CSV table of C-alpha atoms and ligand atoms in Angstrom, one decimal:
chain,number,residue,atom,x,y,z
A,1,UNK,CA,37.5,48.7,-5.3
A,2,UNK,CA,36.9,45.3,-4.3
A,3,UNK,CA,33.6,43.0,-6.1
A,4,UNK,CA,32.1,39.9,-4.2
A,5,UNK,CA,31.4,38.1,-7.6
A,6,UNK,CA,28.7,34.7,-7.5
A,7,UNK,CA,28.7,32.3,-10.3
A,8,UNK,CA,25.8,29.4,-10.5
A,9,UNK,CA,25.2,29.3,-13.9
A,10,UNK,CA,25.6,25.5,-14.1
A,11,UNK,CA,27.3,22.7,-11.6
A,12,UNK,CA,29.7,24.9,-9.9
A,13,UNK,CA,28.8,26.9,-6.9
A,14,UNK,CA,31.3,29.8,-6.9
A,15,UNK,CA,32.1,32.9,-5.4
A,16,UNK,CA,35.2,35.5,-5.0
A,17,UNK,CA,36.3,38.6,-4.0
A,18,UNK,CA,38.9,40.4,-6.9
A,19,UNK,CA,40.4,43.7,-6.1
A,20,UNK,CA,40.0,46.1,-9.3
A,21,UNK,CA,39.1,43.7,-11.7
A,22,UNK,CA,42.7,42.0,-12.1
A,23,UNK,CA,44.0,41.5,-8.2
A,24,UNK,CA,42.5,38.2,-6.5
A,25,UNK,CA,41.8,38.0,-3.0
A,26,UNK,CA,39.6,34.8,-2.8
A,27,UNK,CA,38.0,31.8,-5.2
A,28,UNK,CA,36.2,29.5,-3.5
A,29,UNK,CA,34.5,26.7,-6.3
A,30,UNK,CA,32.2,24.0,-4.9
A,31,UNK,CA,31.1,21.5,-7.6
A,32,UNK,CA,28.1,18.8,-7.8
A,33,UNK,CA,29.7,17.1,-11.0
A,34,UNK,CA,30.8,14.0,-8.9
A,35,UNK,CA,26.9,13.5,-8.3
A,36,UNK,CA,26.2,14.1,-12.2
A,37,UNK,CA,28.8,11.9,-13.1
A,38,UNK,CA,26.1,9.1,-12.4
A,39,UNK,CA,24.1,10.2,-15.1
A,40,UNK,CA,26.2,10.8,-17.7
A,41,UNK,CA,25.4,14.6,-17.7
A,42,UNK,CA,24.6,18.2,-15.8
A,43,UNK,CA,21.0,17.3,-14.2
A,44,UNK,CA,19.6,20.5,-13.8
A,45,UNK,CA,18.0,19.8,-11.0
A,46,UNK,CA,20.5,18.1,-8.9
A,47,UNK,CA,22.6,21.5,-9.5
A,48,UNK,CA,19.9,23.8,-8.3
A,49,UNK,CA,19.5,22.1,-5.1
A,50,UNK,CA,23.2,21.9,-4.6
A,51,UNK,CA,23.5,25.6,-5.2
A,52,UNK,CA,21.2,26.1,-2.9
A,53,UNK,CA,22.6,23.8,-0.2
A,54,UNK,CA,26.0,25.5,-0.5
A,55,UNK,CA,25.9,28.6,-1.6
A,56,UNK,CA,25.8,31.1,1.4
A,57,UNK,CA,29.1,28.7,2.8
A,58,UNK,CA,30.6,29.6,-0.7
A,59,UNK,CA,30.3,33.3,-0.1
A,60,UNK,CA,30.8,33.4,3.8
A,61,UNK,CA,34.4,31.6,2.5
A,62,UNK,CA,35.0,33.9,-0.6
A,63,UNK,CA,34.7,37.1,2.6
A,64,UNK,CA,36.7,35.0,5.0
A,65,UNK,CA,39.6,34.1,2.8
A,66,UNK,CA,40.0,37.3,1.3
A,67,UNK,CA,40.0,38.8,4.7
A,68,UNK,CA,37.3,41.0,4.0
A,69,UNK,CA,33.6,41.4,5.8
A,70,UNK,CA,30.8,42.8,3.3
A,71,UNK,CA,31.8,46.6,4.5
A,72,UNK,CA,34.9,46.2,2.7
A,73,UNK,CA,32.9,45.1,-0.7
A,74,UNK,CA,32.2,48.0,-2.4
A,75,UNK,CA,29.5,46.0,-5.2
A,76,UNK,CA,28.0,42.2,-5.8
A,77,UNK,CA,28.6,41.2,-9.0
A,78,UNK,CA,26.4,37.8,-10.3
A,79,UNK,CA,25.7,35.6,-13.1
A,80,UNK,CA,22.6,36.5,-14.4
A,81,UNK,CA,22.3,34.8,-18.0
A,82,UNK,CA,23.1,32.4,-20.0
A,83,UNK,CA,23.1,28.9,-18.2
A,84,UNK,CA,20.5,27.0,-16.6
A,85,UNK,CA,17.7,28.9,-15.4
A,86,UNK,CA,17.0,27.3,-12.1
A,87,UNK,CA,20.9,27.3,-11.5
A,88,UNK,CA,21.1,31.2,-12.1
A,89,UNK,CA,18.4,31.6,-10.2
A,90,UNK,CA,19.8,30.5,-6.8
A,91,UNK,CA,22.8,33.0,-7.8
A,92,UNK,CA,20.7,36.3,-8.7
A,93,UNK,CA,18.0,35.3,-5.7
A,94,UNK,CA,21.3,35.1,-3.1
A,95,UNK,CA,22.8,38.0,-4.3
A,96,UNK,CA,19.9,40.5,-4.4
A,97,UNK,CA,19.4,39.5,-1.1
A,98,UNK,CA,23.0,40.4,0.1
A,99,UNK,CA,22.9,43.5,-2.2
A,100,UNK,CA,19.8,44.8,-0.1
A,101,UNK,CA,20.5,43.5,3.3
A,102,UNK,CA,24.0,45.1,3.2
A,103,UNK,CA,22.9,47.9,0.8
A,104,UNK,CA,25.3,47.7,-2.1
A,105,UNK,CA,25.3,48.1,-5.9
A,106,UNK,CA,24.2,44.6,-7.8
A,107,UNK,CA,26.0,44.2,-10.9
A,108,UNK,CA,24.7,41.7,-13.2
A,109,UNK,CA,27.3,40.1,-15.8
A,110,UNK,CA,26.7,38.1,-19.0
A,111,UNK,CA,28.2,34.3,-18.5
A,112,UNK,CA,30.4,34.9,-21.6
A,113,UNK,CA,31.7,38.0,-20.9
A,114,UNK,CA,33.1,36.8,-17.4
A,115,UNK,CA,34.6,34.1,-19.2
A,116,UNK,CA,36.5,36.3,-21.2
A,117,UNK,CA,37.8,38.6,-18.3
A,118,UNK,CA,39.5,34.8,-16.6
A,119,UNK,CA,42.3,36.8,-18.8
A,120,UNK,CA,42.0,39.8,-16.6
A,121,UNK,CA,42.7,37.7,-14.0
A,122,UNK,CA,45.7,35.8,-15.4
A,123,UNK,CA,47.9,38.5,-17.3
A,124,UNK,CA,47.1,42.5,-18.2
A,125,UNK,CA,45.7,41.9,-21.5
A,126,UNK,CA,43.3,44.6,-22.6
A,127,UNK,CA,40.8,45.0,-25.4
A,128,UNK,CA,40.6,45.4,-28.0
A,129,UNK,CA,41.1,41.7,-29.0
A,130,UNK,CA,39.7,38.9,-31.1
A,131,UNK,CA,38.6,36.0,-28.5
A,132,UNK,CA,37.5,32.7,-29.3
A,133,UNK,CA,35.2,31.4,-26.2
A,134,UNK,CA,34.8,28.0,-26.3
A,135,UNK,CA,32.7,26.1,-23.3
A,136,UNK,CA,30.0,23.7,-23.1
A,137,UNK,CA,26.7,25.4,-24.4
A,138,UNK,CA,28.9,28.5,-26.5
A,139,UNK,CA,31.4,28.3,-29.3
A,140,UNK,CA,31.7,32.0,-30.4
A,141,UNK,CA,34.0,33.9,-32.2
A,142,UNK,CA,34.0,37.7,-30.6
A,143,UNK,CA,35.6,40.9,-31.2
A,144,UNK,CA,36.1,42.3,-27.8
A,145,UNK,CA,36.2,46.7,-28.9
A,146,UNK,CA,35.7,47.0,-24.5
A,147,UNK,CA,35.2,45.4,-21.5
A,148,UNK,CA,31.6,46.2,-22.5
A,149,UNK,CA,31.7,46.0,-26.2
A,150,UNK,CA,31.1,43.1,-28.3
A,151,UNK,CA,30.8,42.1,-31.7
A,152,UNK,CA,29.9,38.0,-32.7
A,153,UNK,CA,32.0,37.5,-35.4
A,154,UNK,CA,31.0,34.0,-36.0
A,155,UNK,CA,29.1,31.1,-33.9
A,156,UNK,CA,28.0,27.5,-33.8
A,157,UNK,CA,24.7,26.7,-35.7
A,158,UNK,CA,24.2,23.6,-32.9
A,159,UNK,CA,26.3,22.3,-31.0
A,160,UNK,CA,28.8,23.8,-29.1
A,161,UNK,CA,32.3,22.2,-28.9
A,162,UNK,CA,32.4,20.9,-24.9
A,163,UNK,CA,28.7,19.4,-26.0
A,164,UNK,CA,30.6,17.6,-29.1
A,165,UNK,CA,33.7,16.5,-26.8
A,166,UNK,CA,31.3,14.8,-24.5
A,167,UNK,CA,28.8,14.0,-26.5
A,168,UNK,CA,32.0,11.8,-27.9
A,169,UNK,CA,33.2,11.0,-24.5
A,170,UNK,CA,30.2,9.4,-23.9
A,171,UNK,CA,30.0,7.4,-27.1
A,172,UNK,CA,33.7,6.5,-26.4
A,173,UNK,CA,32.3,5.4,-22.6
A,174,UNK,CA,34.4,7.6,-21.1
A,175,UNK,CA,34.1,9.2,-17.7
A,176,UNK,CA,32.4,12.7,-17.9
A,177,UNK,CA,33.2,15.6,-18.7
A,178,UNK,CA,33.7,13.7,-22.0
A,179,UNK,CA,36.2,16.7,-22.8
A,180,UNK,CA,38.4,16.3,-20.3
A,181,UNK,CA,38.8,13.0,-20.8
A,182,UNK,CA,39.1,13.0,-24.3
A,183,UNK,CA,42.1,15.3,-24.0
A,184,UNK,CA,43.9,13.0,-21.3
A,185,UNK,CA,43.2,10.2,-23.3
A,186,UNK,CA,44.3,11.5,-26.7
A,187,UNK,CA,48.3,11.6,-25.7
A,188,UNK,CA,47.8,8.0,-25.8
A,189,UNK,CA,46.2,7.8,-29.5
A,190,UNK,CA,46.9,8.3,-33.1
A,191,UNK,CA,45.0,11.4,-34.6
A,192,UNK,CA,45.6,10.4,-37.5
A,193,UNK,CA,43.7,6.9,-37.4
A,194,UNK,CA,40.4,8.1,-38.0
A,195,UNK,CA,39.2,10.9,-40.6
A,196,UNK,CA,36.3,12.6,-39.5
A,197,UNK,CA,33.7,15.2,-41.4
A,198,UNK,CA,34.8,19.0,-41.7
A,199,UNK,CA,31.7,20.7,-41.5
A,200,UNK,CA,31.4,24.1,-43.5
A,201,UNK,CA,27.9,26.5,-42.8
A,202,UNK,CA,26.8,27.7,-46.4
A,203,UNK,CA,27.2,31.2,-46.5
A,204,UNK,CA,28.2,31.9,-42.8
A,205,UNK,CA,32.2,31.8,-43.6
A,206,UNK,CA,33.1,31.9,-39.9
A,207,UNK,CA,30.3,30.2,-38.2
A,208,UNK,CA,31.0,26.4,-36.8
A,209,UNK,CA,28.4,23.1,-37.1
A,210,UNK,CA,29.6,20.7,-34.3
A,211,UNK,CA,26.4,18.2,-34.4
A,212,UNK,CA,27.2,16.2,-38.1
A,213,UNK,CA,30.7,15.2,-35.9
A,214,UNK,CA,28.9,13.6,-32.9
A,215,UNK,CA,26.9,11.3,-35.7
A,216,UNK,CA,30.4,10.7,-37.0
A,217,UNK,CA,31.7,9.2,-34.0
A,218,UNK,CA,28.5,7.3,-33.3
A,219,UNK,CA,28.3,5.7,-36.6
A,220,UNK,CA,32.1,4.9,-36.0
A,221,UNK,CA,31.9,2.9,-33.1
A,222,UNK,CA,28.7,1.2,-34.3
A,223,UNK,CA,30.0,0.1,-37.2
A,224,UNK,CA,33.7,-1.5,-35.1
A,225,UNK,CA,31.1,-3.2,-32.6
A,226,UNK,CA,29.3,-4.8,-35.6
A,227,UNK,CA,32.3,-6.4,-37.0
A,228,UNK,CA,32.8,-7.7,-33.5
A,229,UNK,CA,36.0,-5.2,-33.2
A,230,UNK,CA,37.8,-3.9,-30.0
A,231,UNK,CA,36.9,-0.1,-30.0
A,232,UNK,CA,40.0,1.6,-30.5
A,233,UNK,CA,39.1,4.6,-27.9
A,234,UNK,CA,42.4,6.2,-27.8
A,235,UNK,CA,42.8,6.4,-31.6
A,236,UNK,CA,39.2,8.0,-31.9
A,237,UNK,CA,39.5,10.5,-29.1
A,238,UNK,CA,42.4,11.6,-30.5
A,239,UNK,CA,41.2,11.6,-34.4
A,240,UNK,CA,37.8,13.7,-32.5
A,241,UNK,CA,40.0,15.8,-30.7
A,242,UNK,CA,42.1,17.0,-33.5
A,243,UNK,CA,39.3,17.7,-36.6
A,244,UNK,CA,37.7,19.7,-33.3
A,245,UNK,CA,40.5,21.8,-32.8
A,246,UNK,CA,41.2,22.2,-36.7
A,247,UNK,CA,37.9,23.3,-37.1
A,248,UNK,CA,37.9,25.8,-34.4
A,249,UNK,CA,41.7,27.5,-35.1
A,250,UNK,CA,40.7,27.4,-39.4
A,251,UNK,CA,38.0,29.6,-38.2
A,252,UNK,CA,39.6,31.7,-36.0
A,253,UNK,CA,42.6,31.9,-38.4
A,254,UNK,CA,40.2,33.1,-40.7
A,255,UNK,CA,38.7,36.2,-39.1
A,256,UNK,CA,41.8,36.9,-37.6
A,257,UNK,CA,43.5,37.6,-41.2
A,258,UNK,CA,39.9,38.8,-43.0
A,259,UNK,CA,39.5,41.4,-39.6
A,260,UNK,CA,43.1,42.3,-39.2
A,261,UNK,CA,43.7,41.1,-35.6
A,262,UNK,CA,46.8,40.3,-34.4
A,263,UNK,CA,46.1,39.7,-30.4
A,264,UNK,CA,44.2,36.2,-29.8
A,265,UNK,CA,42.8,35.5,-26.6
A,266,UNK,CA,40.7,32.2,-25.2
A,267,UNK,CA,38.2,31.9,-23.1
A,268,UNK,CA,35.7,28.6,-21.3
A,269,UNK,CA,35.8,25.2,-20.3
A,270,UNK,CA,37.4,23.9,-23.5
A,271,UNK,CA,40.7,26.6,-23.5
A,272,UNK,CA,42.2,24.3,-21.3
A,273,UNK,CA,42.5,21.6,-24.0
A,274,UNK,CA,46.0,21.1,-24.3
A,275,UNK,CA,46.1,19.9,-28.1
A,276,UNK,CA,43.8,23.5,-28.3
A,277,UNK,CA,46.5,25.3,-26.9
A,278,UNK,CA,49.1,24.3,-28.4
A,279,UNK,CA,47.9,24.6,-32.1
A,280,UNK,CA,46.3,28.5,-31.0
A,281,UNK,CA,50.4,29.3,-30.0
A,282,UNK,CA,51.6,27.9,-33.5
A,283,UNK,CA,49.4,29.5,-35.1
A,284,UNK,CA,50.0,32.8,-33.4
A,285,UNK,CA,53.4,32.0,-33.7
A,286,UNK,CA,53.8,31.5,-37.8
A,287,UNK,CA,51.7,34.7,-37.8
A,288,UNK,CA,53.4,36.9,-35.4
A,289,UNK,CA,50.1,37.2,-33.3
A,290,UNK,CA,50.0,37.9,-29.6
A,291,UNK,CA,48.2,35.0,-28.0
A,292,UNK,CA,46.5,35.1,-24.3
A,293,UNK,CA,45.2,32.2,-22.6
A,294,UNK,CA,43.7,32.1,-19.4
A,295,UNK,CA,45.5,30.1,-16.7
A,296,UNK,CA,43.9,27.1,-16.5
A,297,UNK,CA,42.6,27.8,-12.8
A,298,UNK,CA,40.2,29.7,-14.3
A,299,UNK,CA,39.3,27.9,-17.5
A,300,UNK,CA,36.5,26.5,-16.1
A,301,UNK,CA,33.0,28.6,-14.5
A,302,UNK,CA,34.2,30.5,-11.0
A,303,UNK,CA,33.9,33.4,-9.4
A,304,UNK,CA,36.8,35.3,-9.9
A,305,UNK,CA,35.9,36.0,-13.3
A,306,UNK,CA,32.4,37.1,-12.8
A,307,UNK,CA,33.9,39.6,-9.9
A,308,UNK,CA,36.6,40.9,-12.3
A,309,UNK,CA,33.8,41.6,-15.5
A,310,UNK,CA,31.4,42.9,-12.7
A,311,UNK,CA,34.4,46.2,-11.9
A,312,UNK,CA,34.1,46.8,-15.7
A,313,UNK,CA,30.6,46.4,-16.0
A,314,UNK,CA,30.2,48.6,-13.1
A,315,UNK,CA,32.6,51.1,-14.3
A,316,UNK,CA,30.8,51.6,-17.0
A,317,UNK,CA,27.4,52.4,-15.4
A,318,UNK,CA,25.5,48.7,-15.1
A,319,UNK,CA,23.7,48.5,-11.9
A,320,UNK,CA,20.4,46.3,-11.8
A,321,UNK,CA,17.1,47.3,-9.4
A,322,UNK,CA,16.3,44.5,-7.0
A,323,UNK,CA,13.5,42.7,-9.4
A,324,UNK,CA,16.7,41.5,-11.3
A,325,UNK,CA,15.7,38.4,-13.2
A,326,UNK,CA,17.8,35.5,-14.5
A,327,UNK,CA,17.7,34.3,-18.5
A,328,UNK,CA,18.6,30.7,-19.6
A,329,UNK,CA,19.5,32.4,-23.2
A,330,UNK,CA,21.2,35.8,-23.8
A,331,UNK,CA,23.1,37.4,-26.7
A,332,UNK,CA,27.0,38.7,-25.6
A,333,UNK,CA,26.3,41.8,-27.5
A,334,UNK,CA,22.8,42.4,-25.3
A,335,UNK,CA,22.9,43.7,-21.9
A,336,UNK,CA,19.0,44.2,-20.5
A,337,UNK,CA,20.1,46.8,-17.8
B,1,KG4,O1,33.0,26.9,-19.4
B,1,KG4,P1,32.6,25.6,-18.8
B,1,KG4,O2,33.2,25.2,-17.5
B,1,KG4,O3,31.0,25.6,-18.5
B,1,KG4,C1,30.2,26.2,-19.5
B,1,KG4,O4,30.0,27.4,-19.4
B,1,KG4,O5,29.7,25.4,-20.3
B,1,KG4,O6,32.9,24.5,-19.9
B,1,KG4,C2,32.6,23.2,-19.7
B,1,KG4,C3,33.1,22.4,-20.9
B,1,KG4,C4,32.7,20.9,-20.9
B,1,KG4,O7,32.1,20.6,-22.1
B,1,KG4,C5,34.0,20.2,-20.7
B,1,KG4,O8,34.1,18.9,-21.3
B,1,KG4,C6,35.0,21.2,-21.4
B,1,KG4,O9,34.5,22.4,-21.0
B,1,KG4,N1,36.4,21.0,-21.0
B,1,KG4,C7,37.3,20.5,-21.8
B,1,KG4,C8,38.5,20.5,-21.1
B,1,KG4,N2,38.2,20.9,-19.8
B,1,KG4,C9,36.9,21.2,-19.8
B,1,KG4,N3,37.3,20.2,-23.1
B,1,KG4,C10,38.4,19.8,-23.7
B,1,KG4,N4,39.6,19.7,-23.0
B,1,KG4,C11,39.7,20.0,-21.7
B,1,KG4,N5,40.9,19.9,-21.1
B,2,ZN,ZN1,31.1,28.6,-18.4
């Protein structure tokens, strides 16, 4: 069975065509970040109007490449929630077009879900599993019983930890994404050089509090500038980087042992932190865990992974009516059709 799957959720512009759920054919990603670059951030509106520049080129690319005209596409799989609501709308308004003209099933798939099924793509894990997703609006903690069944374990109270990395980044004047840069960056410092605030939520064992960090930082480099001090940027990249990571695998660690799971998997923008990475394998390692991480092709948003979570999805019965509507916030564990 072969699923077109369209991802606008946020800056990238995506489309593919996946075979089965696990077998690419095509993954075609056009991004506006160069253009948001200049302010520092995602401009919602900037990405709307890209989306809607490019995204029929995106999809007539996704078909060509995978050698496939819509007859061969058996149904359309798109983001519909969470992300930014005039972003996802492009991508449901597109697609329930297509779906009608060409008279096909319209899957709609939860953002967070696709981003766990970039494993589907990358190796034949299957659930169930424990999966940390980490991107830039979500840091969750999920038990994965199904391709369609969720549990949140534990979440972040505010921010989420891509928002800290470039909230940081930023601080640290660093080009954005402010994670990406501070992983590059960090090989370069000493994590050790700066101790940094280890947040704990008060009766929420496994939930994460990202926000008291970003003030760390800030107050950090404030204080070096007022002593007329050189910022040392590579020093408190690395020194971010690190309590990040510790915060996120102590947590994980955590449920893993107190829910008895003993196959990890990553999903989102920030699994393809290196320093991440390598601490999840140790970890899994000492523990005798089996540890899946998606290649890092699909770390980021695409459309590969919303057309392999749309063949589950579909499989198990979701199929939405043309007045399909897009939501900027949505629950993993909520599906509204
Ligand atoms: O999943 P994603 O592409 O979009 C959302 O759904 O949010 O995640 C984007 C986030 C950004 O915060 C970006 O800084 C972060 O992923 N990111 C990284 C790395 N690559 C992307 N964070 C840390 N290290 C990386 N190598
Ligand atoms: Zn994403």
């Amino acid at each position: 069975m072969n699923i077109l799957g369209i991802e606008s959720s946020c800056d990238e512009t995506a489309a593919a065509v996946v075979e089965n759920g696990r077998i690419l054919k095509s993954n075609i990603v056009a991004s506006s970040l160069e253009e948001h670059k200049l302010y520092g951030g995602v401009v919602p509106e900037i990405a709307s109007r890209r989306h809607a520049e490019c995204i029929s080129a995106v999809v007539a690319e996704a078909l060509e490449k995978a050698g496939c005209s819509l007859d061969d596409i058996d149904a359309i799989a798109v983001t519909y929630a969470p992300g930014l609501i005039g972003a996802l709308l492009v991508g449901v308004n597109f697609a329930k077009g297509l779906a009608v003209a060409a008279n096909k099933p319209l899957v709609p798939v939860h953002h967070l879900r696709s981003h766990i099924a970039s494993n589907y793509l990358t190796s034949d894990v299957e659930p169930p599993f424990l999966c940390l997703i980490v991107s830039g609006g979500h840091s969750h903690i999920v038990a994965v019983n199904s391709y369609t069944d969720y549990k949140v374990i534990g979440k972040t109270r505010d921010d989420a930890a891509g928002e800290a990395l470039d909230k940081a980044g930023r601080t640290l004047d660093l080009p954005y994404p402010g994670g990406i840069s501070i992983d590059k960056i960090s090989g370069q410092g000493n994590a050790d050089a700066f101790k940094f605030p280890h947040p704990r939520v008060e009766g929420a064992p496994y939930d994460f509090s990202f926000s008291g960090l970003k003030t760390a930082v800030i107050n950090t480099v404030h204080n070096t500038q007022q002593k007329g001090e050189k910022i040392p940027v590579a020093d408190l990249a690395a020194s971010f980087q690190k309590n990040v990571v510790a915060c996120l695998t102590e947590k994980l660690e955590a449920v893993a042992l107190d829910f008895g799971f003993n196959k990890i998997v990553l999903a989102g923008g920030v699994s393809a932190n290196s320093l991440l990475r390598a601490e999840c394998e140790k970890m899994c390692k000492a523990h005798g865990w089996a540890l899946q991480l998606p290649e890092l092709k699909y770390c980021g948003d695409n459309g590969a992974m919303v057309a392999s979570q749309g063949y589950y999805e579909f499989l198990a019965g979701v199929c939405a009516a043309s007045n399909l509507n897009a939501y900027a916030t949505m629950p993993i564990d909520e599906a509204i059709v």
